[in-house]
Short mmCIF file of C-alpha atoms and ligand atoms in Angstrom, two decimals:
data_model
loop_
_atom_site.label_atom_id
_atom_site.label_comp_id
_atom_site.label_asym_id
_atom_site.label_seq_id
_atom_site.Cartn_x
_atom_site.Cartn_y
_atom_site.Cartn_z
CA UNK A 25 -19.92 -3.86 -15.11
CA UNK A 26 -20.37 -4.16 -11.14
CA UNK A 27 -24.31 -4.31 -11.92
CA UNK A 28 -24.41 -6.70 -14.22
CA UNK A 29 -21.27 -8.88 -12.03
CA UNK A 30 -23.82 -8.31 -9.09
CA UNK A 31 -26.32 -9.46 -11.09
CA UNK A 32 -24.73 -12.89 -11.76
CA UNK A 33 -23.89 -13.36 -8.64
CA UNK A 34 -27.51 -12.96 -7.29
CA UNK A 35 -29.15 -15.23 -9.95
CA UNK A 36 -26.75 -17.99 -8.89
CA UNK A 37 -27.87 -17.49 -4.84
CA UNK A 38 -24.42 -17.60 -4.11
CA UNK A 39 -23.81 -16.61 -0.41
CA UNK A 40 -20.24 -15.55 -0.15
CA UNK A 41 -17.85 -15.33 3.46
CA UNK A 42 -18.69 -13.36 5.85
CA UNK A 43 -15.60 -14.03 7.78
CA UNK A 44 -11.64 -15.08 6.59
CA UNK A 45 -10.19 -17.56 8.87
CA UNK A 46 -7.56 -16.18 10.41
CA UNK A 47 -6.55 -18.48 13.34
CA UNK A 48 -3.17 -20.37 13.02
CA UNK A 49 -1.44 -17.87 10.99
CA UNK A 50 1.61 -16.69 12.51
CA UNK A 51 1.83 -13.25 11.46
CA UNK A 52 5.02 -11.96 13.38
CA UNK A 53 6.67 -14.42 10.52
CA UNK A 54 5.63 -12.76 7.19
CA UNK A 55 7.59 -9.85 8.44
CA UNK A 56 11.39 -9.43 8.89
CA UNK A 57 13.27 -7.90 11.67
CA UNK A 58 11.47 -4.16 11.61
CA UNK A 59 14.37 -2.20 10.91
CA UNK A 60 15.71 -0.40 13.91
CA UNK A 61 18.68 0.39 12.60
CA UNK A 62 17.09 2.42 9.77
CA UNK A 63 14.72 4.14 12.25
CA UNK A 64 17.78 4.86 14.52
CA UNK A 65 19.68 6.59 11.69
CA UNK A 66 16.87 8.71 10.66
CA UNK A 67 15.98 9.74 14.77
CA UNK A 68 20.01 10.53 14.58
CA UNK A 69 19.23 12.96 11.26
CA UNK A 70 16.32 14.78 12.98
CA UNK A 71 18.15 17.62 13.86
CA UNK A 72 18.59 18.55 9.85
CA UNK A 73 14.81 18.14 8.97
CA UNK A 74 12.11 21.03 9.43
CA UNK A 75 9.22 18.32 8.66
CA UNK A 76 8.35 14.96 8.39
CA UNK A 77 6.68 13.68 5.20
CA UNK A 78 5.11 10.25 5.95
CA UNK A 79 3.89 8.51 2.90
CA UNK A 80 1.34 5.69 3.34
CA UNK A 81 -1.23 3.77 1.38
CA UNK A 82 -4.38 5.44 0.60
CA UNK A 83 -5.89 1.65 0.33
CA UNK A 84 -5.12 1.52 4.43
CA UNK A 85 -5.61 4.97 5.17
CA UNK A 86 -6.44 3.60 8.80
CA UNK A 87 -4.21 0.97 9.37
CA UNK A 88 -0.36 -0.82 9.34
CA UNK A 89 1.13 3.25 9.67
CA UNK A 90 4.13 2.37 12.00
CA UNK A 91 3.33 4.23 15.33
CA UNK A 92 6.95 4.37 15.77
CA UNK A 93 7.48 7.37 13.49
CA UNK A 94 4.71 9.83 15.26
CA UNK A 95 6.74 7.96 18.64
CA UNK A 96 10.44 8.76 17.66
CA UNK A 97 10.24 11.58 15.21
CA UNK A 98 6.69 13.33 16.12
CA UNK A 99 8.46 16.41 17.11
CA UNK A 100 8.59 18.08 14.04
CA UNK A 101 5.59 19.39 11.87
CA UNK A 102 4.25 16.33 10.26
CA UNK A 103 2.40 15.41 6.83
CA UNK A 104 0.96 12.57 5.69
CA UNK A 105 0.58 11.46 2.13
CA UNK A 106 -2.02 8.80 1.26
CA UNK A 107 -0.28 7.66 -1.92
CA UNK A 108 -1.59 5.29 -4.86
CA UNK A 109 -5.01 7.51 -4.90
CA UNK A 110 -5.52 5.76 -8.71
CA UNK A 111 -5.73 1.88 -6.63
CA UNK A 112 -8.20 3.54 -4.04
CA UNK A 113 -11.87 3.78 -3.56
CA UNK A 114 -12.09 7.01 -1.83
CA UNK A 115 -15.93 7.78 -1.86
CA UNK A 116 -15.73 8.08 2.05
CA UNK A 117 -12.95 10.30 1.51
CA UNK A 118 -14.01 12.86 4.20
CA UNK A 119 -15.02 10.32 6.89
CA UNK A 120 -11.23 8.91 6.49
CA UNK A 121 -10.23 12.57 6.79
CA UNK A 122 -12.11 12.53 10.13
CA UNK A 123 -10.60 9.35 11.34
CA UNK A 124 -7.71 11.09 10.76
CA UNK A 125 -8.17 14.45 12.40
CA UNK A 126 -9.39 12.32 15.33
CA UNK A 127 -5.97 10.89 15.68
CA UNK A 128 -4.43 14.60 15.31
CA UNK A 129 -3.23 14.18 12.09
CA UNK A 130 -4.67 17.69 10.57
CA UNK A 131 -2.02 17.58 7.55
CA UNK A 132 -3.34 15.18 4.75
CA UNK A 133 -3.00 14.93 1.19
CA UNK A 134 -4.09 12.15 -1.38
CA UNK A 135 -1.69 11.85 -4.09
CA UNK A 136 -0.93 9.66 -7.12
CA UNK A 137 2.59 9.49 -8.33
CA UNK A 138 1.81 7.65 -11.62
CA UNK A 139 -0.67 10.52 -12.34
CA UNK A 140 1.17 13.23 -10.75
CA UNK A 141 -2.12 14.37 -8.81
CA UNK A 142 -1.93 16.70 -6.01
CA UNK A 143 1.84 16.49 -5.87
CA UNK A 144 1.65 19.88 -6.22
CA UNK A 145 -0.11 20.65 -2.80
CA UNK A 146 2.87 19.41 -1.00
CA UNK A 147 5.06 21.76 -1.15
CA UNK A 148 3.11 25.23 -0.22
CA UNK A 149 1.98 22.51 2.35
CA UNK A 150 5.61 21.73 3.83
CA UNK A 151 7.09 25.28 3.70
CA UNK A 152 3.37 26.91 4.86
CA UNK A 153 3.69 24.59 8.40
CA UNK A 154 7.59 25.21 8.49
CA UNK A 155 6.87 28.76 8.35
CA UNK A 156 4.31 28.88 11.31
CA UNK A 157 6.21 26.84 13.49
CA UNK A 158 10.22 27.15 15.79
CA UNK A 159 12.48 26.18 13.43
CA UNK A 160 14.80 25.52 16.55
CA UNK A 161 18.40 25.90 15.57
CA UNK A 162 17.56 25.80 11.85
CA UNK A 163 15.76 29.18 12.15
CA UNK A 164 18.82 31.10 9.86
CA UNK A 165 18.89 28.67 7.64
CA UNK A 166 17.23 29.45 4.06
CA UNK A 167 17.30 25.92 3.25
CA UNK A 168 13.78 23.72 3.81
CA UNK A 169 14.61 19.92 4.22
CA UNK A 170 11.61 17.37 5.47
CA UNK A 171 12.59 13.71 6.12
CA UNK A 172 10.21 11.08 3.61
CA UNK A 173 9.52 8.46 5.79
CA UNK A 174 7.04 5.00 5.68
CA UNK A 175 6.74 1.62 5.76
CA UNK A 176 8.12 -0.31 2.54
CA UNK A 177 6.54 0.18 -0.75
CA UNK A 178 4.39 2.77 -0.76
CA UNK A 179 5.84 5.17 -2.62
CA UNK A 180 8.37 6.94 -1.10
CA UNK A 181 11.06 7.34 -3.70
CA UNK A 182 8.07 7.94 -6.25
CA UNK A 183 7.22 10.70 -4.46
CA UNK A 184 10.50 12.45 -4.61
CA UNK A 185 10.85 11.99 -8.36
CA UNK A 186 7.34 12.91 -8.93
CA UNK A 187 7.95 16.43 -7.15
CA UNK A 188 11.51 16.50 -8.59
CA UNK A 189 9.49 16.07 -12.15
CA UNK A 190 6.49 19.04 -10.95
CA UNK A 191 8.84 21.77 -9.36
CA UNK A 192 12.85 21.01 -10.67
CA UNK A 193 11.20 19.35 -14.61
CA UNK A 194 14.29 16.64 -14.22
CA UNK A 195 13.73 13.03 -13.82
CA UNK A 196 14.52 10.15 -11.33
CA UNK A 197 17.08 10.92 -8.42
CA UNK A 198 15.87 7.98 -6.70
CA UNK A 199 15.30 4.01 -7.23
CA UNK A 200 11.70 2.96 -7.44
CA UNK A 201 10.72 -0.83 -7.10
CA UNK A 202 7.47 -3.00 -7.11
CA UNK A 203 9.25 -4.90 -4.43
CA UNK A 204 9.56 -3.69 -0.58
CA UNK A 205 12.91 -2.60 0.54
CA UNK A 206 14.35 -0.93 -2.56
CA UNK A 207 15.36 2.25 -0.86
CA UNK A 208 18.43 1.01 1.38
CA UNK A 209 20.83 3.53 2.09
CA UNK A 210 19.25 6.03 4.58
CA UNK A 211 19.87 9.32 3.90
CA UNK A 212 20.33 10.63 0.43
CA UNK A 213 19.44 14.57 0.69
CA UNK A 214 18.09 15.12 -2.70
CA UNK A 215 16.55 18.54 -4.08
CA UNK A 216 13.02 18.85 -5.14
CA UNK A 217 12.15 22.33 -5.39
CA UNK A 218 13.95 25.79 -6.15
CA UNK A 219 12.43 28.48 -5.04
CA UNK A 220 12.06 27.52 -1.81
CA UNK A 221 15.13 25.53 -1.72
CA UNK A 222 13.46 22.19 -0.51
CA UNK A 223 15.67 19.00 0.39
CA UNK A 224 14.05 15.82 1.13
CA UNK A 225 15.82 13.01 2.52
CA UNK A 226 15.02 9.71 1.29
CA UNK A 227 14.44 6.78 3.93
CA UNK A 228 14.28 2.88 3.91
CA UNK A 229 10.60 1.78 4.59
CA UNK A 230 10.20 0.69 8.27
CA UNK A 231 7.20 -1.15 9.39
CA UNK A 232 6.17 -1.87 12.75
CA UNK A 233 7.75 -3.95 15.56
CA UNK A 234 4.74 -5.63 15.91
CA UNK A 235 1.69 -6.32 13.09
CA UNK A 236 -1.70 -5.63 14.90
CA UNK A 237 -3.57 -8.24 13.77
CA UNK A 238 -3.45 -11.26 11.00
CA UNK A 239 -6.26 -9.03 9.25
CA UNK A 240 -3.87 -6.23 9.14
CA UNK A 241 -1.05 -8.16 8.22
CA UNK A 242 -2.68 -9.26 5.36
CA UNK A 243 -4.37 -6.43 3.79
CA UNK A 244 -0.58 -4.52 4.50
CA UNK A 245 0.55 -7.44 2.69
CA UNK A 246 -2.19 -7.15 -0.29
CA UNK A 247 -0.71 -3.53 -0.89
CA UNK A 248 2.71 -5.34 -1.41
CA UNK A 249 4.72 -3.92 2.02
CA UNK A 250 5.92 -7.47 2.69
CA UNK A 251 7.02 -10.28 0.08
CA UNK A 252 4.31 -12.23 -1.27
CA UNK A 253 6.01 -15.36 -0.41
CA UNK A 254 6.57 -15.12 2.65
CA UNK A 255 2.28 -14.95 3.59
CA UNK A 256 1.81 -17.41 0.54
CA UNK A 257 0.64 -16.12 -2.96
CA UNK A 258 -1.91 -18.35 -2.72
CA UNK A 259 -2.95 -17.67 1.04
CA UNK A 260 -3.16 -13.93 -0.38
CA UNK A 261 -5.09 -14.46 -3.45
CA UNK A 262 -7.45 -16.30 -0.84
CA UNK A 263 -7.75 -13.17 1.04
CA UNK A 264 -8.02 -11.02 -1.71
CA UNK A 265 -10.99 -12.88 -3.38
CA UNK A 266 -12.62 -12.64 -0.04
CA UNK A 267 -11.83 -9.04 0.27
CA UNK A 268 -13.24 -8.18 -3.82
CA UNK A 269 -16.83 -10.68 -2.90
CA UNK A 270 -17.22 -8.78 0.46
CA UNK A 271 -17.48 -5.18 -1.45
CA UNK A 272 -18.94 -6.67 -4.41
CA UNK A 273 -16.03 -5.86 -6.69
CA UNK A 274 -16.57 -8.65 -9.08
CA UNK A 275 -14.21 -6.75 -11.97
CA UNK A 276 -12.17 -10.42 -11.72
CA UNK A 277 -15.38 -12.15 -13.23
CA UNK A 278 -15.25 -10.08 -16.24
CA UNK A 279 -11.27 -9.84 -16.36
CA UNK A 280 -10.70 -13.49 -16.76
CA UNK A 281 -13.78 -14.39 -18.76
CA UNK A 282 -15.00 -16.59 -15.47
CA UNK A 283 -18.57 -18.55 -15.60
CA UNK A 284 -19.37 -16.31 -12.55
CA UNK A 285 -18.48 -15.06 -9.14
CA UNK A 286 -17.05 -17.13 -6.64
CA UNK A 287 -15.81 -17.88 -3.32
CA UNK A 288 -13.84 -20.66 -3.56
CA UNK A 289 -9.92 -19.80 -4.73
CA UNK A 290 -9.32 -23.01 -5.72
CA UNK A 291 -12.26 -23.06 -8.17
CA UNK A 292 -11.45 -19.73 -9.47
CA UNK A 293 -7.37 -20.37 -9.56
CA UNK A 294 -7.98 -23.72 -11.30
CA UNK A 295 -10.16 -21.70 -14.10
CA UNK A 296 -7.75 -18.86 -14.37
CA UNK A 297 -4.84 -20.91 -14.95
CA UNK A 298 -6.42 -22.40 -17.77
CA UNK A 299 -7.62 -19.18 -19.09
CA UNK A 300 -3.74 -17.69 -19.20
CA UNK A 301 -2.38 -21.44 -20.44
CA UNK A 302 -0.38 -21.57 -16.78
CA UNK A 303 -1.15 -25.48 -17.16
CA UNK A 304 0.83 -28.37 -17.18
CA UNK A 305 0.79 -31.60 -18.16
CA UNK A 306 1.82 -34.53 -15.82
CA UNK A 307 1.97 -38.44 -16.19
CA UNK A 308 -0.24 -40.11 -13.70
CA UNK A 309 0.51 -43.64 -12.56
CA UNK A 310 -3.41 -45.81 -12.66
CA UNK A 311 -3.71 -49.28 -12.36
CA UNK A 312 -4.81 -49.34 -16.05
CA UNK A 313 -1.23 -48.00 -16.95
CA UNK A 314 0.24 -44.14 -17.43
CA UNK A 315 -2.36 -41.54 -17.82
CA UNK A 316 -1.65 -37.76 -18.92
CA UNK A 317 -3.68 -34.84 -16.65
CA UNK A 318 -3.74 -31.16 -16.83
CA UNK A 319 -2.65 -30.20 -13.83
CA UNK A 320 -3.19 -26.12 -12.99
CA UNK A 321 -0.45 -23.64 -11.76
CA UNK A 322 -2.16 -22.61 -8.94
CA UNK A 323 0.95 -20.35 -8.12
CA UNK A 324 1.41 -18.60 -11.12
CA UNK A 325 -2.34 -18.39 -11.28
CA UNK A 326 -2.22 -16.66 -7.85
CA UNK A 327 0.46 -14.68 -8.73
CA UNK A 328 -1.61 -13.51 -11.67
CA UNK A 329 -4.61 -12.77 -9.75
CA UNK A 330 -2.32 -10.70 -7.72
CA UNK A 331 -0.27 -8.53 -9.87
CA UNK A 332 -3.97 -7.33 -11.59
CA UNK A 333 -5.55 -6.24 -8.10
CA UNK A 334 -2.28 -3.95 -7.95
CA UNK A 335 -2.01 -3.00 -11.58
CA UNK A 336 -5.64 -1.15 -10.49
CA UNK A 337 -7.73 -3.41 -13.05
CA UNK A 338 -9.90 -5.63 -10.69
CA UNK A 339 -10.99 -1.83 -9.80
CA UNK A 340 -10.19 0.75 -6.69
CA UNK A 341 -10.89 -0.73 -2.97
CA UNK A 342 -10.69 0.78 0.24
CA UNK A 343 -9.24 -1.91 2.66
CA UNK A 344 -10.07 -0.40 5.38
CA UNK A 345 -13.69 -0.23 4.44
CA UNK A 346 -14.55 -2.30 8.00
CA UNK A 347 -12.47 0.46 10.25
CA UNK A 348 -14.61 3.31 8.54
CA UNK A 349 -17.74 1.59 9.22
CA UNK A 350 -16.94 1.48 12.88
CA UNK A 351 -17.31 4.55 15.37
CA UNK A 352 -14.28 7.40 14.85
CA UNK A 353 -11.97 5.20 16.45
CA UNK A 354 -8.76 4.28 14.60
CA UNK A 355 -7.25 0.75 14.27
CA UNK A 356 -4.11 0.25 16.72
N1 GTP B 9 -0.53 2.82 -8.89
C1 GTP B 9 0.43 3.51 -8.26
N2 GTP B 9 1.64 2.96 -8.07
C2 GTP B 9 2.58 3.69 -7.44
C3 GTP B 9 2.34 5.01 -6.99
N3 GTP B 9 3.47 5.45 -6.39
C4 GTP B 9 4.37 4.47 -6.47
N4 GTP B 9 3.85 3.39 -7.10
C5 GTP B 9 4.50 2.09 -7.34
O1 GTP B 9 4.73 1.47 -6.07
C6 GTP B 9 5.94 0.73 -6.11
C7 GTP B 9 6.84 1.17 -4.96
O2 GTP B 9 7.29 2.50 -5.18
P1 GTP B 9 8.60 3.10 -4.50
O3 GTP B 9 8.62 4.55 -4.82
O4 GTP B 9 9.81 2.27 -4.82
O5 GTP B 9 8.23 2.86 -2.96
P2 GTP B 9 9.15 3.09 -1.65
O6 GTP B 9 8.20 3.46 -0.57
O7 GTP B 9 10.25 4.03 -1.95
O8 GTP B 9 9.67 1.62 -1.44
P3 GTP B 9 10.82 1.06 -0.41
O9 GTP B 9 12.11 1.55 -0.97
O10 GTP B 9 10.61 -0.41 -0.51
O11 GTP B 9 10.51 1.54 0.95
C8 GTP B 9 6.52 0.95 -7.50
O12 GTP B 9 6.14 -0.13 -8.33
C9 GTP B 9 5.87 2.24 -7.97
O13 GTP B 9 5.77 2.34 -9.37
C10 GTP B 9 1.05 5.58 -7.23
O14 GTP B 9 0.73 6.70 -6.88
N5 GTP B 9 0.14 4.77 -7.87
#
């Protein structure tokens, strides 16, 4: 399918973007407040967790992770789970493994909640690092309890019920949401495993103070952290087309039965809006009296466009494809 796409594309000599234009976007604003509170709470629960499980997207393996948590919290053995595996291109999987060593994080597992893959390492993984290091005042304690923390969305509260579902067989304890921010109480100790006894408290997602970069504030926004609105659905389906052309992902060719690839959103909006009927008729005023147009949703076209990039069936990607391609040095 990506041959023949590829194929297309070349036959037409279409040259695609080699840069998004960033400049003017005012990326502090597609973000709310970053949750201190919530981060306050769960510094003030600390002293009841043996480990920190910090969930993030395996799309941004490299990026939008809030440095806060290693900052407040990075006293305690620490794990990171790439989650949504099943949306990611991991062919570089061991170069993002070395990224990540680089940084000190030694403690990585790629998981997919909707598959329930590798869940299973988690565990042995939690209570094996417990184990080998001071348990401080916790040390009589038979009880394990690690703290599930991230930035909104990516799969916190999945995670939970999908090791509730592997070690306990019983179903949700917690709220899952394609939204960011479902998870809003802080703190509900839940059990996941018997033998150990394993707690996990589940946390609000908290992103960043400060967003790095537009670039980073977009692709964080492409895996759904933030509300599409906020950035503009159709600012994002911009970025994403970019994005799919620039690793020659043309899946959305093929998807919406399009003449070709293309680099232009409105072009491809206009004809996917037609393709899903999102059109509407409206009376236009001429000189030669009232005329009827088509006029295309280019919102709910976007919106489309969006929603099957995160259903997984425009294809994996690896969104921080750039980062990997630079020297082993991480983006801030
Ligand atoms: N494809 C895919 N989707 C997932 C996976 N894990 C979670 N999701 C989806 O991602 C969305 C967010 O999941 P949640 O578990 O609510 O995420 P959260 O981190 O607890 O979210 P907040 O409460 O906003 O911080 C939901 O639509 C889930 O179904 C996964 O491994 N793969």
């Amino acid at each position: 399918m990506r041959l023949a796409s590829r194929a297309l594309w070349a036959a037409a000599g279409v040259a695609w973007r080699e840069s998004f234009p960033l400049g003017g976007r005012d990326v502090a604003r597609w973000f709310p407040g970053h949750m201190a509170k919530g981060l306050k709470k769960m510094q003030s629960s600390l002293k009841l967790v043996d480990c920190i499980i910090e969930v993030h997207d395996a799309r941004i393996p490299l990026s939008g992770r809030n440095p806060l948590f290693q900052e407040t919290l990075g006293l305690k053995p620490h794990v990171l789970v790439l989650n949504k595996m099943d949306l990611a291109d991991l062919k570089e999987q061991q170069k993002i493994i070395q990224h990540l060593e680089g940084e000190g994080l030694k403690h990585v597992v790629f998981t997919s909640c909707v598959r329930d893959e590798n869940v299973k390492q988690i565990i042995p993984m939690v209570t094996g690092l417990v184990g080998s290091s001071r348990r401080y005042h916790r040390g009589e304690s038979l009880e394990f309890c690690a703290m599930v923390v991230g930035i909104p969305n990516v799969g916190k509260s999945s995670l939970i019920n999908a090791l509730r579902r592997q070690h306990l067989r019983k179903g949700k304890a917690t709220r899952v949401g394609g939204e960011p921010g479902i998870t809003r109480a802080v703190m509900s100790k839940i059990q996941v495993c018997e033998r150990p006894p394993l707690f996990l408290l589940d946390t609000p997602g908290v992103l960043a103070p400060r967003i790095g970069s537009v670039e980073m504030g977009l692709k964080l926004a492409l895996c759904g952290t933030v509300l599409d609105h906020l950035v503009g659905e159709e600012t994002l389906a911009d970025y994403l087309l970019y994005t799919l052309n620039r690793h020659q992902l043309f899946g959305y060719v093929q998807h919406y039965g399009l003449g070709g690839a293309c680099d232009d959103i409105t072009s491809v909006l206009k004809q996917v809006a037609v393709r899903l009927g999102k059109t509407q008729k409206v009376k236009v005023l001429t000189g030669t009296g009232d005329v009827n147009v088509i006029q295309p949703n280019y919102p709910a076209a976007a919106r489309d466009f969006l929603r099957t990039f995160r259903s997984g069936l425009l294809g994996p990607v690896m969104l921080d494809r750039g980062v990997l391609q630079s020297p082993l040095v991480a983006e801030p």
